[in-house]
């Protein structure tokens, strides 16, 4: 049995017009990559990231927001959602240094959204789809194997693994 997990993207920007533009770019990028099943959600403040109960693989996050800015969101994510990747979208290049962190994939200037965001999004989505988790019984034992190579996964399935699921894993 093969289970493909849908990539989940969460957009967090306090300006609704930017949320709309980012959503449109995400949808277009997903279409270009022939990814038909993805989940895209959005929130308009930092707290919405923590209120959202679904999984978040990719967080597209504004740095400058009222109450809880994107840097504080990143710092708190370390404790609650440490497996999501962050792409910052901002007009505040002067804050990039303090925004760097373990989960940060990159920065996109809001004036360059159409040209830069699809490139970063494609990199993360390709990484997302490159890893497979193989779980099942092979021979006498149960096995969990992480591999980047789908051909290897097919080989393991042919040997009797019961379940193959594609998931995002970060080292």
XYZ file of N, CA and C in Angstrom:
513
model
N 0.850 -1.174 0.000
C 0.000 0.000 0.000
C 0.896 1.238 0.000
N 0.584 2.205 -0.832
C 1.359 3.439 -0.893
C 0.480 4.584 -0.411
N 0.986 5.356 0.533
C 0.254 6.499 1.074
C 1.075 7.748 0.804
N 0.543 8.673 0.042
C 1.238 9.924 -0.228
C 0.653 10.995 0.678
N 1.469 11.605 1.472
C 0.986 12.697 2.311
C 0.950 13.975 1.497
N -0.131 14.719 1.646
C -0.261 15.999 0.952
C 0.637 17.030 1.616
N 1.404 17.777 0.817
C 2.172 18.859 1.446
C 1.219 19.927 1.973
N 1.573 20.502 3.109
C 0.746 21.515 3.745
C 1.517 22.834 3.829
N 0.906 23.879 3.283
C 1.520 25.211 3.272
C 0.639 26.141 4.095
N 1.260 26.905 4.973
C 0.527 27.894 5.760
C 1.121 29.267 5.478
N 0.274 30.208 5.103
C 0.681 31.578 4.797
C 0.283 32.456 5.972
N 1.232 33.217 6.497
C 0.940 34.094 7.626
C 1.449 35.503 7.320
N 0.518 36.397 7.015
C 0.840 37.796 6.713
C -0.341 38.642 7.160
N -0.057 39.761 7.803
C -1.140 40.614 8.303
C -1.788 41.452 7.208
N -1.234 41.420 6.008
C -1.818 42.177 4.899
C -2.549 41.215 3.961
N -3.901 41.263 3.946
C -4.691 40.325 3.136
C -4.313 40.308 1.652
N -3.923 41.439 1.088
C -3.548 41.442 -0.332
C -2.303 40.598 -0.585
N -1.351 40.654 0.339
C -0.160 39.805 0.191
C -0.519 38.334 0.377
N -1.405 38.036 1.310
C -1.855 36.646 1.480
C -2.458 36.115 0.187
N -3.272 36.936 -0.428
C -3.915 36.551 -1.684
C -2.882 36.316 -2.789
N -1.906 37.225 -2.900
C -0.869 37.088 -3.927
C -0.003 35.853 -3.675
N 0.361 35.622 -2.420
C 1.185 34.464 -2.074
C 0.419 33.169 -2.350
N -0.860 33.136 -2.002
C -1.682 31.950 -2.277
C -1.717 31.656 -3.775
N -1.886 32.690 -4.568
C -1.930 32.530 -6.017
C -0.605 31.968 -6.549
N 0.508 32.471 -6.032
C 1.827 31.983 -6.442
C 2.000 30.523 -6.023
N 1.568 30.184 -4.824
C 1.656 28.793 -4.347
C 0.846 27.863 -5.246
N -0.384 28.251 -5.547
C -1.235 27.422 -6.395
C -0.624 27.229 -7.776
N -0.071 28.297 -8.339
C 0.565 28.227 -9.651
C 1.800 27.318 -9.616
N 2.600 27.446 -8.575
C 3.804 26.621 -8.430
C 3.430 25.150 -8.286
N 2.417 24.875 -7.489
C 1.953 23.497 -7.321
C 1.460 22.910 -8.647
N 0.726 23.707 -9.418
C 0.266 23.255 -10.741
C 1.451 22.964 -11.652
N 2.432 23.876 -11.667
C 3.620 23.689 -12.504
C 4.371 22.412 -12.143
N 4.345 22.060 -10.871
C 5.045 20.857 -10.404
C 4.152 19.613 -10.476
N 2.947 19.797 -10.981
C 1.969 18.716 -11.109
C 1.641 18.074 -9.757
N 1.581 18.926 -8.739
C 1.146 18.475 -7.413
C -0.316 18.903 -7.276
N -1.209 17.941 -7.424
C -2.629 18.284 -7.440
C -3.255 18.299 -6.053
N -2.636 17.600 -5.133
C -3.209 17.537 -3.795
C -2.271 18.200 -2.800
N -2.612 19.387 -2.406
C -1.856 20.099 -1.376
C -2.853 20.880 -0.543
N -2.467 21.185 0.661
C -3.326 21.944 1.556
C -2.683 23.312 1.755
N -3.450 24.374 1.482
C -2.961 25.738 1.693
C -3.922 26.430 2.653
N -3.395 26.913 3.764
C -4.189 27.659 4.740
C -3.500 28.981 5.012
N -4.228 29.887 5.643
C -3.613 31.182 5.943
C -4.152 31.772 7.230
N -3.334 32.660 7.781
C -3.703 33.409 8.970
C -3.145 34.809 8.839
N -3.682 35.735 9.606
C -3.296 37.133 9.458
C -2.547 37.690 10.663
N -2.150 36.798 11.582
C -1.295 37.228 12.687
C -0.493 36.031 13.169
N 0.550 36.296 13.920
C 1.435 35.234 14.377
C 0.743 34.163 15.188
N -0.238 34.547 15.977
C -0.941 33.577 16.821
C -1.686 32.526 15.992
N -2.099 32.898 14.794
C -2.866 31.965 13.959
C -2.064 30.710 13.618
N -0.740 30.822 13.575
C 0.106 29.655 13.302
C -0.062 28.621 14.413
N -0.165 29.090 15.647
C -0.270 28.182 16.795
C -1.707 27.724 17.029
N -2.673 28.498 16.569
C -4.081 28.123 16.699
C -4.482 27.083 15.659
N -3.764 27.055 14.529
C -4.072 26.095 13.465
C -3.711 24.690 13.940
N -4.658 23.764 13.858
C -4.456 22.425 14.397
C -3.892 21.434 13.392
N -3.901 21.770 12.103
C -3.370 20.856 11.097
C -1.851 20.904 11.049
N -1.274 20.036 10.216
C 0.183 20.036 10.104
C 0.619 21.163 9.173
N 1.819 21.639 9.380
C 2.405 22.678 8.538
C 3.778 22.185 8.100
N 3.945 21.968 6.802
C 5.246 21.581 6.264
C 6.056 22.812 5.891
N 5.374 23.755 5.244
C 6.034 24.981 4.783
C 5.244 26.169 5.324
N 5.950 27.044 6.031
C 5.335 28.253 6.582
C 5.904 29.453 5.824
N 5.036 30.178 5.149
C 5.432 31.410 4.459
C 5.022 32.539 5.392
N 6.019 33.226 5.943
C 5.819 34.056 7.118
C 6.349 35.469 6.924
N 5.500 36.453 7.210
C 5.900 37.856 7.219
C 6.709 38.109 8.493
N 7.721 38.963 8.395
C 8.508 39.293 9.598
C 7.786 40.328 10.444
N 7.285 41.384 9.821
C 6.726 42.519 10.563
C 5.210 42.413 10.651
N 4.730 41.968 11.813
C 3.293 41.869 12.077
C 3.030 42.386 13.480
N 1.836 42.930 13.722
C 1.522 43.420 15.074
C 1.398 42.263 16.067
N 1.533 42.574 17.313
C 1.439 41.640 18.444
C 2.551 40.593 18.453
N 2.525 39.661 17.518
C 3.538 38.602 17.471
C 4.187 38.630 16.096
N 5.428 39.119 16.027
C 6.082 39.217 14.719
C 6.627 37.853 14.276
N 7.058 37.785 13.031
C 7.517 36.528 12.455
C 8.733 35.938 13.144
N 9.567 36.772 13.718
C 10.755 36.271 14.415
C 10.349 35.554 15.700
N 9.414 36.127 16.411
C 8.921 35.469 17.631
C 8.196 34.166 17.287
N 7.452 34.181 16.176
C 6.785 32.957 15.731
C 7.830 31.869 15.496
N 8.903 32.211 14.761
C 9.973 31.243 14.486
C 10.580 30.703 15.779
N 10.836 31.601 16.718
C 11.446 31.180 17.985
C 10.545 30.213 18.750
N 9.251 30.447 18.756
C 8.329 29.575 19.480
C 8.022 28.283 18.726
N 8.131 28.330 17.389
C 7.911 27.121 16.593
C 8.923 26.037 16.940
N 10.090 26.468 17.344
C 11.146 25.521 17.700
C 10.646 24.505 18.734
N 9.719 24.921 19.587
C 9.217 24.053 20.644
C 7.951 23.286 20.261
N 7.205 23.786 19.277
C 5.910 23.170 18.983
C 5.810 22.520 17.607
N 6.418 23.110 16.613
C 6.343 22.581 15.243
C 7.744 22.605 14.636
N 8.630 21.830 15.199
C 10.021 21.925 14.792
C 10.335 21.226 13.474
N 9.328 20.710 12.797
C 9.565 20.030 11.526
C 9.057 20.824 10.327
N 8.701 22.087 10.524
C 8.245 22.877 9.379
C 9.376 23.797 8.907
N 9.379 24.077 7.613
C 10.377 24.968 7.023
C 9.755 26.336 6.807
N 10.541 27.379 7.047
C 10.033 28.751 6.959
C 10.645 29.475 5.772
N 9.781 30.124 5.017
C 10.208 31.096 4.013
C 9.673 32.436 4.495
N 10.580 33.353 4.799
C 10.148 34.694 5.190
C 9.853 35.523 3.950
N 8.746 36.260 3.991
C 8.449 37.266 2.971
C 8.400 38.604 3.702
N 9.193 39.555 3.231
C 9.316 40.787 4.003
C 9.814 41.947 3.161
N 9.520 43.129 3.618
C 10.120 44.348 3.076
C 11.162 44.892 4.046
N 11.495 44.122 5.070
C 12.397 44.566 6.129
C 13.702 43.777 6.103
N 14.521 44.046 5.120
C 15.798 43.349 4.976
C 16.696 43.556 6.189
N 16.521 44.676 6.874
C 17.357 44.968 8.044
C 17.118 43.983 9.193
N 16.018 43.229 9.158
C 15.712 42.273 10.232
C 16.081 40.838 9.867
N 16.654 40.647 8.683
C 16.977 39.278 8.252
C 17.958 38.582 9.174
N 18.944 39.306 9.649
C 19.964 38.700 10.510
C 19.340 38.074 11.759
N 18.433 38.798 12.404
C 17.812 38.254 13.617
C 16.781 37.171 13.306
N 16.348 37.093 12.046
C 15.344 36.107 11.666
C 15.951 34.740 11.313
N 17.253 34.697 11.066
C 17.879 33.416 10.733
C 17.645 32.400 11.838
N 17.574 31.143 11.462
C 17.390 30.091 12.442
C 17.376 28.731 11.778
N 17.284 27.713 12.598
C 17.345 26.323 12.146
C 16.294 25.994 11.081
N 15.096 26.474 11.246
C 14.004 26.112 10.348
C 13.867 27.044 9.149
N 14.685 28.076 9.071
C 14.531 29.095 8.032
C 15.204 28.640 6.743
N 14.400 28.530 5.693
C 14.913 28.122 4.385
C 15.416 29.322 3.593
N 14.739 30.471 3.731
C 15.187 31.638 2.982
C 14.291 32.846 3.179
N 14.653 33.882 2.448
C 13.969 35.166 2.533
C 13.585 35.626 1.135
N 12.383 36.198 1.030
C 11.917 36.757 -0.235
C 11.451 38.181 0.029
N 11.988 39.118 -0.733
C 11.533 40.495 -0.664
C 10.131 40.554 -1.274
N 9.220 41.208 -0.593
C 7.839 41.264 -1.089
C 7.729 41.895 -2.471
N 8.694 42.728 -2.824
C 8.660 43.344 -4.144
C 9.087 42.350 -5.234
N 9.641 41.216 -4.833
C 10.128 40.198 -5.768
C 9.365 38.873 -5.631
N 8.171 38.923 -5.069
C 7.420 37.689 -4.800
C 7.261 36.804 -6.035
N 6.837 37.390 -7.141
C 6.531 36.589 -8.332
C 7.742 35.862 -8.896
N 8.920 36.459 -8.757
C 10.108 35.809 -9.324
C 10.841 34.922 -8.315
N 10.862 35.293 -7.031
C 11.668 34.570 -6.053
C 10.915 33.484 -5.284
N 9.652 33.731 -4.948
C 8.920 32.754 -4.138
C 8.764 31.405 -4.838
N 8.418 31.361 -6.123
C 8.291 30.038 -6.762
C 9.580 29.214 -6.717
N 10.724 29.865 -6.817
C 12.004 29.153 -6.786
C 12.206 28.487 -5.424
N 12.000 29.247 -4.360
C 12.180 28.682 -3.011
C 11.137 27.622 -2.701
N 9.923 27.886 -3.112
C 8.847 26.925 -2.871
C 9.134 25.611 -3.599
N 9.603 25.681 -4.826
C 9.931 24.464 -5.584
C 11.033 23.677 -4.892
N 12.043 24.365 -4.366
C 13.123 23.671 -3.655
C 12.568 22.886 -2.470
N 11.723 23.517 -1.692
C 11.173 22.840 -0.518
C 10.230 21.703 -0.904
N 9.410 21.921 -1.921
C 8.480 20.872 -2.348
C 9.225 19.690 -2.949
N 10.321 19.940 -3.649
C 11.124 18.836 -4.177
C 11.758 18.056 -3.035
N 12.255 18.755 -2.021
C 12.798 18.067 -0.848
C 11.711 17.247 -0.168
N 10.532 17.812 -0.075
C 9.405 17.137 0.567
C 9.098 15.822 -0.132
N 9.124 15.843 -1.457
C 8.725 14.649 -2.196
C 9.867 13.677 -2.439
N 11.088 14.034 -2.062
C 12.223 13.153 -2.296
C 12.377 12.044 -1.268
N 11.824 12.220 -0.097
C 12.034 11.242 0.962
C 10.846 10.313 1.080
N 11.123 9.067 1.303
C 10.063 8.098 1.547
C 10.361 7.384 2.859
N 9.327 7.063 3.556
C 9.462 6.289 4.787
C 8.851 4.933 4.510
N 9.625 3.907 4.718
C 9.149 2.557 4.486
C 8.938 1.923 5.855
N 7.742 1.475 6.090
C 7.446 0.830 7.364
C 6.695 -0.450 7.068
N 7.120 -1.503 7.646
C 6.388 -2.740 7.453
C 7.222 -3.924 7.858
N 6.665 -5.089 7.645
C 7.412 -6.286 7.998
C 8.154 -6.771 6.765
N 9.420 -6.987 6.945
C 10.260 -7.515 5.880
C 10.924 -8.752 6.472
N 10.585 -9.885 5.930
C 11.097 -11.119 6.530
C 10.461 -11.311 7.884
N 11.273 -11.518 8.891
C 10.756 -11.808 10.224
C 10.592 -10.564 11.088
N 11.149 -9.437 10.670
C 11.138 -8.273 11.552
C 10.378 -7.087 10.995
N 10.163 -6.110 11.847
C 9.529 -4.853 11.459
C 10.649 -3.879 11.146
N 10.436 -3.061 10.144
C 11.519 -2.187 9.719
C 11.002 -0.785 9.398
N 11.754 0.207 9.789
C 11.529 1.588 9.366
C 12.803 2.022 8.653
N 12.678 2.379 7.409
C 13.847 2.747 6.626
C 13.576 4.079 5.931
N 14.514 4.980 6.045
C 14.381 6.276 5.387
C 15.312 6.298 4.181
N 14.766 6.536 3.020
C 15.563 6.589 1.801
C 15.078 7.705 0.898
N 15.991 8.258 0.128
C 15.662 9.279 -0.845
C 15.301 8.676 -2.177
N 15.533 7.423 -2.366
C 15.408 6.814 -3.672
C 14.115 5.991 -3.765
N 13.212 6.430 -4.625
C 11.928 5.733 -4.769
C 12.112 4.348 -5.366
N 13.164 4.134 -6.160
C 13.418 2.801 -6.716
C 13.703 1.830 -5.580
N 14.468 2.261 -4.597
C 14.738 1.434 -3.425
C 13.435 1.092 -2.717
N 12.546 2.080 -2.605
C 11.252 1.852 -1.948
C 10.459 0.792 -2.692
N 10.441 0.851 -4.017
C 9.735 -0.161 -4.805
C 10.323 -1.552 -4.568
N 11.644 -1.610 -4.470
C 12.322 -2.880 -4.201
C 11.889 -3.448 -2.842
N 11.867 -2.591 -1.827
C 11.465 -3.035 -0.489
C 10.019 -3.525 -0.502
N 9.158 -2.815 -1.222
C 7.758 -3.250 -1.308
C 7.657 -4.620 -1.955
N 8.466 -4.842 -2.972
C 8.414 -6.138 -3.654
C 8.870 -7.264 -2.732
N 9.629 -6.926 -1.681
C 10.097 -7.935 -0.719
C 9.068 -8.175 0.389
N 7.963 -7.457 0.368
C 6.913 -7.746 1.328
C 6.619 -6.669 2.347
N 7.181 -5.475 2.219
C 6.826 -4.401 3.155
C 5.348 -4.087 2.973
N 4.657 -3.873 4.060
C 3.216 -3.639 3.983
C 2.843 -2.199 3.719
N 3.666 -1.262 4.054
C 3.250 0.135 3.969
C 4.418 0.997 3.506
N 4.153 1.856 2.581
C 5.152 2.835 2.134
C 4.482 4.186 2.220
N 5.050 5.087 2.973
C 4.441 6.406 3.048
C 5.491 7.479 2.804
N 5.117 8.463 2.064
C 6.019 9.549 1.721
C 5.809 10.640 2.764
N 6.896 11.032 3.413
C 6.824 12.060 4.434
C 8.027 12.960 4.322
N 7.927 14.098 4.915
C 9.040 15.029 4.958
C 9.863 14.757 6.205
N 11.150 14.622 6.027
C 12.046 14.429 7.159
C 13.183 15.408 7.048
N 13.520 16.037 8.146
C 14.651 16.946 8.166
C 15.731 16.348 9.049
N 16.959 16.495 8.597
C 18.047 15.939 9.394
C 18.430 16.869 10.507
